Amino acid sequence: MAVVGAGYVGIATAVGLAEQGHDVVLVERDGGRLAVLGAGRIPFHEPGLPAAYAAQHAIGRIVPTAEIPKVGLDLVVLAVGTPIDDTGSTDIAYVAHALDQAAPAIASGAACVIRSTLPVGSAMRLGTRPGVVAERLFVAPEFLRQGSALADIRHPSRVVIGSVGDQPDPDALALVTRALASTESPLLVMRAEEASLVKNASNVFLALRLTFANEVAGLAEDLGVDVGPVLEGIGHDPRIGHAYMRPSYGFGGSCLPKEVRSMSTAGLERGLPMYLSGAISEANADHQRRFARRIAEAVGGLAGKRIALLGLAFKADTDDVRSSPAMRLAARLLAGGADLRAHDPAAGMNARRVLPDLVVVSTVEEALRDADAVVVATEWPVYRDLDWAALKPLMKQPLILDGRRLLMPAQVRSIGYQLERLGDGSDLG
Ligand SMILES: NC(=O)c1ccc[n+]([C@@H]2O[C@H](COP(=O)([O-])OP(=O)(O)OC[C@H]3O[C@@H](n4cnc5c(N)ncnc54)[C@H](O)[C@@H]3O)[C@@H](O)[C@H]2O)c1
C-alpha cells in the first residue's frame, strides 16, 4: 500500500496500516521531511506517534520514499493537505496532483482512497481526471484529532467510505473497507459527496458548539458572573452534553476555521444563504479580538508593557500553529506595542517561522521575568502544573489572564495572584 503525504494524517494512517500487517510505502515530496522519516523519526510533535512509527520503520513495514510506485500496489491512500486559499475556497490542487501521480498505479489495478478533507462538490470532479478509474476511487474522510492521532487511528469514532463511481468495484470497496474499518467502529458506506458532507458538517457543528460556549461566556462576563457553572448546567441535558463546550477566546487549527469557511463558500456558490457558518466565522474573529482588548484594559494599555504569553500552538499536545488563536493574539499584542515574551513546550520553532518578530524564550521563567501580566493562551497541562508560588517573585505584578480557563482559581489566588479568567465576570469587580 502507498500513503501519500507524510503529515499528521498520513503518518498516523501509515502506522495504522503497518500495524495491521500491511507493507506501506510512505510517499513525501518534501526532502527535509523525507530525511527525518528515513532516520526513523517523524517531523512534528504528536504524542505516541514517534515510537509507533519508529517500530514499524525499524522492521521495514513502513518505507519512506519520494515517489508513488507505478506498479505492484493494492491501495493508494491520499493524505495530502487541502489548505484554504485567499478567496475562502479549499484548494484541492495537492490532491489533484497526487491523484495524477497515482494514476499509473490505479490504471494497473490499485484502488485509491482520498483521506484528505475535500470541499463538498469536488469528489466527483476528481473522479473524471485522466487515468483515474472512478469505480476504484473512494473518499473516506479522516476524523482524527491532533494530540490523539494514534489512538484515533487505532479506534476511529466511525469509518465513512464514499464511492466516486456509480458502480463501485466490489473488490476495491472490500479492500478499502478491510484497510480502514475496525471491528468496534460503525462503518458507513455512501456516495462520495455524502461522505465529504459528513466530514464538513461534523467540523462545522463542532465549531458551532465552541462558538456557542464562547458567546455564553461573553454574556456571563458582562453580567459579572462565571460561565463555568452555567455550561455545566446546560451540558447535563442529555440532548446537549458537555463535549466541545469549554469556552476560550476562539478556536483555531488547520481544520475547523477552514471547514466553516468551506461550508459557507459551498452554499453561497449554489445560491444558498449559509446563516450559521457565516456567523460562526464572524463570531470567532470577534471573540479573539475581544480577549486582546481585555488584556490591554487589564494592563492599562499595551504600549511598552512586558507580557508573558504561555502557549502558541492552536491547542495542547501539538506543535501546530496553523490558524492558532494564540499566534493571532501574539500578533495583536505586538501590534499594540507590547513587549512580548512567548513560550510554548513544542511550537516555538514553528511560531518563529510565522512571526519572525516574536521573541520566543525557552523557559517559563524567562517569559515571566519582569512581566506586567502573564496570559495563558494554550491549555498545555504543564502550565496548570507550574510552581506558581515560585514564579510570582519574578513578575513585576502578579496578574494572570487565563484565556483557556486552565488554572485552578482558588490555588493561584491563595498565593496572591490577581486572576482574570475568560468567561468569569466576577473577576472584573
Ligand atoms: N491535521 C488534522 O488533524 C486532520 C484531521 C483530519 C483530516 N485532516 C485533513 O487531512 C489532510 C492532511 O492534513 P495534515 O494536517 O496531515 O496535512 P499536512 O499539511 O501536515 O501534511 C501534508 C503532507 O503532504 C505532503 N504532500 C503534498 N503533496 C504531496 C505529493 N504530491 N506527494 C507527496 N507528498 C505530498 C506535504 O509535503 C506534507 O508533508 C488535509 O486535507 C486535512 O484537512 C487533517
Short mmCIF file of C-alpha atoms and ligand atoms in Angstrom, two decimals:
data_model
loop_
_atom_site.label_atom_id
_atom_site.label_comp_id
_atom_site.label_asym_id
_atom_site.label_seq_id
_atom_site.Cartn_x
_atom_site.Cartn_y
_atom_site.Cartn_z
CA MET A 1 0.00 0.00 0.00
CA ALA A 2 1.10 3.58 -0.52
CA VAL A 3 0.20 6.51 1.72
CA VAL A 4 0.83 9.85 0.01
CA GLY A 5 1.64 12.87 2.23
CA ALA A 6 3.54 12.48 5.50
CA GLY A 7 1.60 14.93 7.67
CA TYR A 8 -0.44 14.24 10.80
CA VAL A 9 -2.98 12.16 8.87
CA GLY A 10 -0.52 10.43 6.53
CA ILE A 11 1.95 9.20 9.15
CA ALA A 12 -0.80 8.08 11.54
CA THR A 13 -2.54 6.27 8.64
CA ALA A 14 0.71 4.60 7.56
CA VAL A 15 1.30 3.39 11.12
CA GLY A 16 -2.29 2.10 11.38
CA LEU A 17 -1.94 0.11 8.14
CA ALA A 18 1.52 -1.22 9.07
CA GLU A 19 0.24 -2.33 12.48
CA GLN A 20 -2.39 -4.41 10.64
CA GLY A 21 0.48 -6.15 8.84
CA HIS A 22 0.44 -4.31 5.51
CA ASP A 23 3.65 -3.25 3.77
CA VAL A 24 3.44 0.51 3.38
CA VAL A 25 5.42 2.98 1.29
CA LEU A 26 5.04 6.46 2.74
CA VAL A 27 5.37 8.97 -0.08
CA GLU A 28 6.52 12.51 0.80
CA ARG A 29 7.70 15.15 -1.64
CA ASP A 30 9.41 17.41 0.94
CA GLY A 31 13.08 16.35 1.04
CA GLY A 32 13.60 17.59 4.62
CA ARG A 33 10.61 15.61 5.91
CA LEU A 34 11.71 12.55 3.95
CA ALA A 35 15.19 12.64 5.52
CA VAL A 36 13.67 12.76 9.02
CA LEU A 37 11.34 9.85 8.18
CA GLY A 38 14.24 7.89 6.70
CA ALA A 39 16.07 8.23 10.03
CA GLY A 40 13.11 6.58 11.80
CA ARG A 41 11.71 9.81 13.24
CA ILE A 42 8.66 11.98 12.49
CA PRO A 43 8.82 15.69 11.61
CA PHE A 44 6.36 17.08 14.19
CA HIS A 45 5.14 16.71 17.76
CA GLU A 46 2.37 14.14 18.20
CA PRO A 47 2.11 12.07 21.40
CA GLY A 48 2.87 8.35 20.96
CA LEU A 49 3.34 8.57 17.20
CA PRO A 50 7.18 8.75 17.14
CA ALA A 51 7.60 5.38 18.93
CA ALA A 52 4.83 3.71 16.89
CA TYR A 53 6.37 4.99 13.64
CA ALA A 54 9.91 4.02 14.68
CA ALA A 55 8.77 0.48 15.49
CA GLN A 56 7.17 -0.05 12.06
CA HIS A 57 10.04 1.67 10.26
CA ALA A 58 12.63 -0.48 12.06
CA ILE A 59 11.04 -3.74 10.85
CA GLY A 60 10.69 -2.41 7.31
CA ARG A 61 6.87 -2.26 7.32
CA ILE A 62 6.96 1.45 6.52
CA VAL A 63 9.39 2.58 3.84
CA PRO A 64 9.55 6.35 3.21
CA THR A 65 10.04 7.31 -0.42
CA ALA A 66 9.74 10.30 -2.77
CA GLU A 67 7.52 8.80 -5.46
CA ILE A 68 4.42 6.66 -5.76
CA PRO A 69 5.36 3.25 -7.21
CA LYS A 70 3.69 2.76 -10.61
CA VAL A 71 3.02 -0.95 -10.23
CA GLY A 72 2.61 -3.56 -7.50
CA LEU A 73 0.25 -1.58 -5.25
CA ASP A 74 -3.11 -2.80 -3.98
CA LEU A 75 -4.15 0.52 -2.47
CA VAL A 76 -3.11 4.18 -2.66
CA VAL A 77 -4.19 6.40 0.23
CA LEU A 78 -4.04 10.16 -0.37
CA ALA A 79 -3.43 12.26 2.76
CA VAL A 80 -2.01 15.47 1.31
CA GLY A 81 -3.04 18.92 2.54
CA THR A 82 -6.12 20.85 1.39
CA PRO A 83 -5.43 24.40 2.60
CA ILE A 84 -7.80 27.32 2.27
CA ASP A 85 -6.94 29.86 -0.42
CA ASP A 86 -7.29 33.67 -0.29
CA THR A 87 -10.87 33.56 -1.58
CA GLY A 88 -12.09 31.25 1.21
CA SER A 89 -12.23 28.19 -1.04
CA THR A 90 -10.50 24.96 -0.11
CA ASP A 91 -7.63 24.32 -2.50
CA ILE A 92 -7.63 20.77 -3.87
CA ALA A 93 -4.58 21.27 -6.10
CA TYR A 94 -2.37 18.98 -3.95
CA VAL A 95 -4.98 16.21 -4.07
CA ALA A 96 -5.42 16.61 -7.83
CA HIS A 97 -1.65 16.50 -8.32
CA ALA A 98 -1.23 13.44 -6.07
CA LEU A 99 -4.09 11.72 -7.89
CA ASP A 100 -2.35 12.33 -11.22
CA GLN A 101 0.82 10.83 -9.76
CA ALA A 102 -1.20 7.83 -8.55
CA ALA A 103 -2.93 7.33 -11.93
CA PRO A 104 -0.42 4.72 -13.26
CA ALA A 105 -0.85 2.64 -10.08
CA ILE A 106 -4.66 2.94 -10.32
CA ALA A 107 -4.52 2.02 -14.02
CA SER A 108 -2.54 -1.09 -13.12
CA GLY A 109 -5.27 -2.24 -10.72
CA ALA A 110 -4.83 -0.40 -7.42
CA ALA A 111 -7.78 1.07 -5.53
CA CYS A 112 -7.42 4.65 -4.32
CA VAL A 113 -8.91 6.31 -1.27
CA ILE A 114 -8.77 10.04 -0.50
CA ARG A 115 -8.47 10.74 3.23
CA SER A 116 -7.75 14.45 2.74
CA THR A 117 -10.69 16.70 3.60
CA LEU A 118 -12.31 17.68 0.32
CA PRO A 119 -14.65 20.63 -0.12
CA VAL A 120 -18.15 19.38 -0.89
CA GLY A 121 -18.77 19.11 -4.60
CA SER A 122 -15.17 18.30 -5.56
CA ALA A 123 -15.01 14.49 -5.29
CA MET A 124 -16.92 13.78 -8.49
CA ARG A 125 -14.72 16.25 -10.40
CA LEU A 126 -11.61 14.42 -9.19
CA GLY A 127 -13.07 11.16 -10.47
CA THR A 128 -13.06 12.47 -14.04
CA ARG A 129 -9.32 13.24 -14.15
CA PRO A 130 -7.41 11.45 -16.91
CA GLY A 131 -6.19 7.99 -15.97
CA VAL A 132 -8.40 7.78 -12.87
CA VAL A 133 -10.81 4.84 -12.71
CA ALA A 134 -13.79 6.29 -10.81
CA GLU A 135 -15.05 2.79 -9.87
CA ARG A 136 -11.87 2.22 -7.86
CA LEU A 137 -11.76 5.71 -6.32
CA PHE A 138 -13.22 6.37 -2.86
CA VAL A 139 -13.43 9.24 -0.41
CA ALA A 140 -13.01 8.29 3.25
CA PRO A 141 -12.65 11.44 5.36
CA GLU A 142 -10.38 11.17 8.37
CA PHE A 143 -11.72 12.34 11.74
CA LEU A 144 -8.54 12.09 13.86
CA ARG A 145 -7.65 14.85 16.30
CA GLN A 146 -4.13 16.18 16.61
CA GLY A 147 -2.86 15.34 20.08
CA SER A 148 -4.57 11.92 19.97
CA ALA A 149 -3.94 10.96 16.33
CA LEU A 150 -2.62 7.47 17.07
CA ALA A 151 -5.48 6.47 19.38
CA ASP A 152 -8.00 7.88 16.89
CA ILE A 153 -6.45 5.92 14.00
CA ARG A 154 -6.48 2.72 16.04
CA HIS A 155 -10.03 3.29 17.34
CA PRO A 156 -11.89 5.58 14.92
CA SER A 157 -15.21 7.05 16.07
CA ARG A 158 -16.66 5.91 12.74
CA VAL A 159 -15.42 4.92 9.29
CA VAL A 160 -17.18 6.65 6.41
CA ILE A 161 -16.45 5.42 2.89
CA GLY A 162 -17.90 7.22 -0.11
CA SER A 163 -17.71 5.81 -3.64
CA VAL A 164 -16.95 8.17 -6.51
CA GLY A 165 -18.12 5.80 -9.25
CA ASP A 166 -21.82 4.94 -9.70
CA GLN A 167 -20.95 1.24 -9.72
CA PRO A 168 -18.03 0.82 -7.31
CA ASP A 169 -15.73 -2.12 -7.99
CA PRO A 170 -16.73 -4.62 -5.25
CA ASP A 171 -13.18 -5.95 -4.79
CA ALA A 172 -11.80 -2.42 -4.45
CA LEU A 173 -14.53 -1.48 -1.95
CA ALA A 174 -13.84 -4.63 0.07
CA LEU A 175 -10.12 -3.82 0.14
CA VAL A 176 -10.69 -0.23 1.28
CA THR A 177 -13.16 -1.42 3.92
CA ARG A 178 -10.73 -4.03 5.28
CA ALA A 179 -7.91 -1.47 5.39
CA LEU A 180 -9.86 1.28 7.16
CA ALA A 181 -12.62 -0.34 9.19
CA SER A 182 -12.08 -1.65 12.67
CA THR A 183 -14.37 -4.14 14.35
CA GLU A 184 -15.62 -1.76 17.04
CA SER A 185 -16.30 1.30 14.86
CA PRO A 186 -19.53 1.96 12.97
CA LEU A 187 -18.98 1.59 9.22
CA LEU A 188 -20.98 3.70 6.80
CA VAL A 189 -20.78 3.28 3.04
CA MET A 190 -22.33 6.02 0.92
CA ARG A 191 -21.78 8.30 -2.08
CA ALA A 192 -18.56 10.34 -2.18
CA GLU A 193 -20.35 13.69 -1.90
CA GLU A 194 -22.29 12.42 1.10
CA ALA A 195 -19.03 11.34 2.77
CA SER A 196 -17.49 14.78 2.13
CA LEU A 197 -20.56 16.43 3.62
CA VAL A 198 -20.37 14.22 6.74
CA LYS A 199 -16.84 15.48 7.35
CA ASN A 200 -17.56 19.12 6.53
CA ALA A 201 -20.77 19.30 8.56
CA SER A 202 -19.22 17.47 11.56
CA ASN A 203 -16.45 20.05 11.79
CA VAL A 204 -18.86 22.95 11.40
CA PHE A 205 -21.02 21.52 14.17
CA LEU A 206 -18.01 21.29 16.50
CA ALA A 207 -17.12 24.89 15.64
CA LEU A 208 -20.73 25.86 16.34
CA ARG A 209 -20.62 24.34 19.83
CA LEU A 210 -17.34 26.09 20.64
CA THR A 211 -18.69 29.39 19.36
CA PHE A 212 -21.87 28.94 21.38
CA ALA A 213 -19.84 28.34 24.56
CA ASN A 214 -17.73 31.43 23.80
CA GLU A 215 -20.82 33.54 23.20
CA VAL A 216 -22.39 32.46 26.50
CA ALA A 217 -19.03 33.20 28.17
CA GLY A 218 -19.13 36.76 26.85
CA LEU A 219 -22.60 37.26 28.24
CA ALA A 220 -21.59 35.82 31.62
CA GLU A 221 -18.61 38.20 31.75
CA ASP A 222 -20.86 41.14 31.09
CA LEU A 223 -23.32 40.02 33.76
CA GLY A 224 -20.47 39.78 36.26
CA VAL A 225 -20.86 36.02 36.72
CA ASP A 226 -18.90 32.86 35.91
CA VAL A 227 -19.81 30.83 32.80
CA GLY A 228 -18.38 27.60 34.34
CA PRO A 229 -21.44 26.52 36.34
CA VAL A 230 -23.70 27.80 33.56
CA LEU A 231 -22.19 25.47 30.94
CA GLU A 232 -22.09 22.66 33.48
CA GLY A 233 -25.83 23.11 33.96
CA ILE A 234 -26.50 23.24 30.23
CA GLY A 235 -24.34 20.19 29.47
CA HIS A 236 -26.23 17.92 31.88
CA ASP A 237 -29.10 17.94 29.42
CA PRO A 238 -28.54 14.59 27.66
CA ARG A 239 -29.61 16.20 24.38
CA ILE A 240 -26.75 18.70 24.72
CA GLY A 241 -23.82 17.14 26.62
CA HIS A 242 -20.51 18.62 27.77
CA ALA A 243 -18.15 17.90 24.86
CA TYR A 244 -16.81 20.92 22.98
CA MET A 245 -18.49 23.32 25.40
CA ARG A 246 -15.32 24.65 27.03
CA PRO A 247 -15.06 28.38 26.48
CA SER A 248 -11.92 30.04 25.19
CA TYR A 249 -11.02 33.19 23.30
CA GLY A 250 -11.58 31.45 19.95
CA PHE A 251 -10.99 28.19 18.12
CA GLY A 252 -8.30 27.56 15.51
CA GLY A 253 -6.18 24.86 13.89
CA SER A 254 -5.89 23.66 10.32
CA CYS A 255 -9.39 22.12 10.21
CA LEU A 256 -12.22 23.94 11.99
CA PRO A 257 -11.84 27.51 10.66
CA LYS A 258 -11.21 26.14 7.17
CA GLU A 259 -14.23 23.87 7.24
CA VAL A 260 -16.54 26.65 8.43
CA ARG A 261 -15.44 28.87 5.56
CA SER A 262 -15.61 25.94 3.17
CA MET A 263 -19.28 25.25 4.06
CA SER A 264 -20.08 28.94 3.68
CA THR A 265 -18.44 29.07 0.26
CA ALA A 266 -20.07 25.82 -0.89
CA GLY A 267 -23.53 27.14 -0.01
CA LEU A 268 -23.07 30.63 -1.37
CA GLU A 269 -21.70 29.26 -4.67
CA ARG A 270 -25.02 27.43 -5.01
CA GLY A 271 -27.08 30.48 -4.12
CA LEU A 272 -27.94 29.17 -0.64
CA PRO A 273 -27.77 31.55 2.30
CA MET A 274 -25.43 29.95 4.90
CA TYR A 275 -26.62 31.75 8.03
CA LEU A 276 -24.80 29.64 10.61
CA SER A 277 -21.37 29.13 9.07
CA GLY A 278 -21.08 32.82 8.20
CA ALA A 279 -21.98 33.81 11.76
CA ILE A 280 -19.54 31.30 13.30
CA SER A 281 -16.58 32.78 11.39
CA GLU A 282 -17.51 36.35 12.36
CA ALA A 283 -18.12 35.47 16.00
CA ASN A 284 -14.84 33.57 16.23
CA ALA A 285 -12.88 36.52 14.88
CA ASP A 286 -14.68 38.84 17.32
CA HIS A 287 -14.03 36.59 20.35
CA GLN A 288 -10.31 36.68 19.55
CA ARG A 289 -10.28 40.48 19.22
CA ARG A 290 -12.22 40.86 22.47
CA PHE A 291 -9.69 38.90 24.52
CA ALA A 292 -6.86 41.07 23.18
CA ARG A 293 -8.85 44.15 24.27
CA ARG A 294 -9.41 42.64 27.72
CA ILE A 295 -5.66 42.13 28.12
CA ALA A 296 -4.97 45.71 27.06
CA GLU A 297 -7.50 47.01 29.60
CA ALA A 298 -6.11 44.81 32.38
CA VAL A 299 -2.57 46.17 31.97
CA GLY A 300 -3.68 49.77 31.37
CA GLY A 301 -2.69 49.93 27.68
CA LEU A 302 -0.30 47.61 25.82
CA ALA A 303 2.42 50.08 24.79
CA GLY A 304 5.70 49.18 26.48
CA LYS A 305 4.10 46.59 28.77
CA ARG A 306 6.05 43.39 29.30
CA ILE A 307 3.66 40.49 28.71
CA ALA A 308 4.39 36.79 29.07
CA LEU A 309 2.41 34.64 26.63
CA LEU A 310 2.15 30.98 27.60
CA GLY A 311 1.29 28.85 24.59
CA LEU A 312 1.49 29.35 20.83
CA ALA A 313 0.12 26.07 19.45
CA PHE A 314 -3.55 26.08 18.46
CA LYS A 315 -4.21 23.57 21.22
CA ALA A 316 -2.26 21.47 23.73
CA ASP A 317 -0.23 18.43 22.69
CA THR A 318 0.69 19.69 19.25
CA ASP A 319 3.36 21.92 17.73
CA ASP A 320 0.93 23.07 15.02
CA VAL A 321 0.42 26.85 14.80
CA ARG A 322 -1.81 26.86 11.70
CA SER A 323 -4.66 29.35 12.36
CA SER A 324 -3.68 29.35 16.01
CA PRO A 325 -5.63 31.90 18.11
CA ALA A 326 -2.51 32.23 20.28
CA MET A 327 -0.49 33.34 17.25
CA ARG A 328 -3.16 35.88 16.27
CA LEU A 329 -3.15 37.12 19.85
CA ALA A 330 0.64 37.43 19.78
CA ALA A 331 0.46 39.46 16.56
CA ARG A 332 -2.21 41.76 18.07
CA LEU A 333 -0.27 42.33 21.29
CA LEU A 334 2.89 43.10 19.28
CA ALA A 335 0.95 45.50 17.04
CA GLY A 336 -0.30 47.27 20.18
CA GLY A 337 3.29 47.87 21.27
CA ALA A 338 3.57 45.21 23.98
CA ASP A 339 6.99 43.87 24.89
CA LEU A 340 6.08 40.21 24.44
CA ARG A 341 7.92 37.11 25.68
CA ALA A 342 6.29 33.93 24.40
CA HIS A 343 6.79 30.32 25.43
CA ASP A 344 5.46 27.01 24.18
CA PRO A 345 6.55 23.47 25.13
CA ALA A 346 6.64 22.36 21.46
CA ALA A 347 5.57 25.04 18.96
CA GLY A 348 8.33 27.65 19.42
CA MET A 349 10.16 26.89 16.19
CA ASN A 350 7.04 26.86 14.05
CA ALA A 351 5.91 30.12 15.67
CA ARG A 352 9.23 31.85 14.89
CA ARG A 353 8.85 30.89 11.24
CA VAL A 354 5.42 32.53 11.05
CA LEU A 355 6.12 35.58 13.24
CA PRO A 356 9.84 36.39 12.99
CA ASP A 357 9.41 39.47 15.26
CA LEU A 358 8.12 37.38 18.12
CA VAL A 359 10.55 36.75 21.00
CA VAL A 360 10.15 33.08 21.90
CA VAL A 361 12.00 32.04 25.06
CA SER A 362 12.84 28.53 26.14
CA THR A 363 11.71 28.65 29.78
CA VAL A 364 8.60 29.90 31.55
CA GLU A 365 10.87 31.76 33.99
CA GLU A 366 12.37 33.82 31.16
CA ALA A 367 8.89 34.63 29.89
CA LEU A 368 7.63 35.77 33.30
CA ARG A 369 10.67 37.82 34.40
CA ASP A 370 9.60 41.48 34.99
CA ALA A 371 6.23 40.83 33.32
CA ASP A 372 3.27 43.16 33.89
CA ALA A 373 0.96 40.23 33.16
CA VAL A 374 1.01 36.61 32.09
CA VAL A 375 -1.51 35.33 29.56
CA VAL A 376 -2.41 31.64 29.33
CA ALA A 377 -3.06 31.22 25.61
CA THR A 378 -2.90 27.42 25.08
CA GLU A 379 -4.23 24.81 27.51
CA TRP A 380 -0.97 22.84 27.94
CA PRO A 381 -1.33 20.91 31.27
CA VAL A 382 2.30 21.82 32.13
CA TYR A 383 1.17 25.42 32.62
CA ARG A 384 -1.52 24.36 35.10
CA ASP A 385 1.05 22.33 36.99
CA LEU A 386 3.69 25.09 37.27
CA ASP A 387 5.01 26.09 40.69
CA TRP A 388 3.11 29.39 40.55
CA ALA A 389 4.28 30.38 44.05
CA ALA A 390 7.94 30.17 43.00
CA LEU A 391 7.24 32.16 39.81
CA LYS A 392 5.44 35.08 41.48
CA PRO A 393 8.53 37.00 42.70
CA LEU A 394 9.83 37.08 39.10
CA MET A 395 6.92 39.22 37.89
CA LYS A 396 6.57 42.98 38.10
CA GLN A 397 2.94 42.49 39.08
CA PRO A 398 1.21 39.14 39.74
CA LEU A 399 -1.54 39.40 37.16
CA ILE A 400 -2.74 36.35 35.21
CA LEU A 401 -5.20 36.42 32.32
CA ASP A 402 -6.36 32.88 31.68
CA GLY A 403 -7.80 32.64 28.16
CA ARG A 404 -8.30 28.89 28.45
CA ARG A 405 -9.71 28.58 31.98
CA LEU A 406 -6.82 26.20 32.68
CA LEU A 407 -5.60 27.27 36.10
CA MET A 408 -7.17 26.45 39.47
CA PRO A 409 -8.58 29.83 40.56
CA ALA A 410 -8.55 29.16 44.32
CA GLN A 411 -4.97 27.90 44.20
CA VAL A 412 -3.39 30.81 42.30
CA ARG A 413 -5.46 33.41 44.16
CA SER A 414 -4.40 31.99 47.53
CA ILE A 415 -0.77 32.62 46.50
CA GLY A 416 -1.63 36.27 45.87
CA TYR A 417 -2.16 36.43 42.13
CA GLN A 418 -4.87 38.57 40.60
CA LEU A 419 -6.54 36.14 38.20
CA GLU A 420 -8.86 37.14 35.36
CA ARG A 421 -10.42 34.14 33.70
CA LEU A 422 -12.14 34.24 30.36
CA GLY A 423 -15.88 33.92 30.91
CA ASP A 424 -15.73 34.98 34.55
CA GLY A 425 -17.08 38.48 35.02
CA SER A 426 -16.80 38.30 38.80
CA ASP A 427 -13.01 38.85 38.41
CA LEU A 428 -13.63 42.27 36.94
CA GLY A 429 -15.14 43.66 40.13
N1 LIG B 1 -4.41 17.56 10.88
C1 LIG B 1 -5.55 17.04 11.29
O1 LIG B 1 -5.85 16.97 12.49
C2 LIG B 1 -6.54 16.48 10.30
C3 LIG B 1 -7.61 15.70 10.76
C4 LIG B 1 -8.49 15.19 9.81
C5 LIG B 1 -8.33 15.46 8.47
N2 LIG B 1 -7.29 16.25 8.06
C6 LIG B 1 -7.16 16.51 6.63
O2 LIG B 1 -6.18 15.60 6.13
C7 LIG B 1 -5.38 16.25 5.12
C8 LIG B 1 -3.92 16.25 5.54
O3 LIG B 1 -3.80 17.04 6.71
P1 LIG B 1 -2.43 17.11 7.52
O4 LIG B 1 -2.65 18.06 8.65
O5 LIG B 1 -1.95 15.72 7.80
O6 LIG B 1 -1.52 17.79 6.40
P2 LIG B 1 0.00 18.30 6.49
O7 LIG B 1 -0.01 19.61 5.81
O8 LIG B 1 0.51 18.15 7.88
O9 LIG B 1 0.78 17.24 5.59
C9 LIG B 1 0.57 17.07 4.21
C10 LIG B 1 1.86 16.48 3.64
O10 LIG B 1 1.64 16.10 2.30
C11 LIG B 1 2.82 16.37 1.55
N3 LIG B 1 2.48 16.39 0.13
C12 LIG B 1 1.70 17.29 -0.53
N4 LIG B 1 1.58 16.92 -1.83
C13 LIG B 1 2.28 15.77 -1.98
C14 LIG B 1 2.52 14.90 -3.09
N5 LIG B 1 2.00 15.13 -4.30
N6 LIG B 1 3.29 13.81 -2.90
C15 LIG B 1 3.81 13.56 -1.68
N7 LIG B 1 3.61 14.34 -0.59
C16 LIG B 1 2.85 15.43 -0.74
C17 LIG B 1 3.30 17.69 2.13
O11 LIG B 1 4.66 17.94 1.86
C18 LIG B 1 3.03 17.47 3.63
O12 LIG B 1 4.14 16.87 4.26
C19 LIG B 1 -5.97 17.65 4.94
O13 LIG B 1 -6.92 17.60 3.91
C20 LIG B 1 -6.67 17.91 6.27
O14 LIG B 1 -7.74 18.82 6.15
C21 LIG B 1 -6.39 16.74 8.94
#
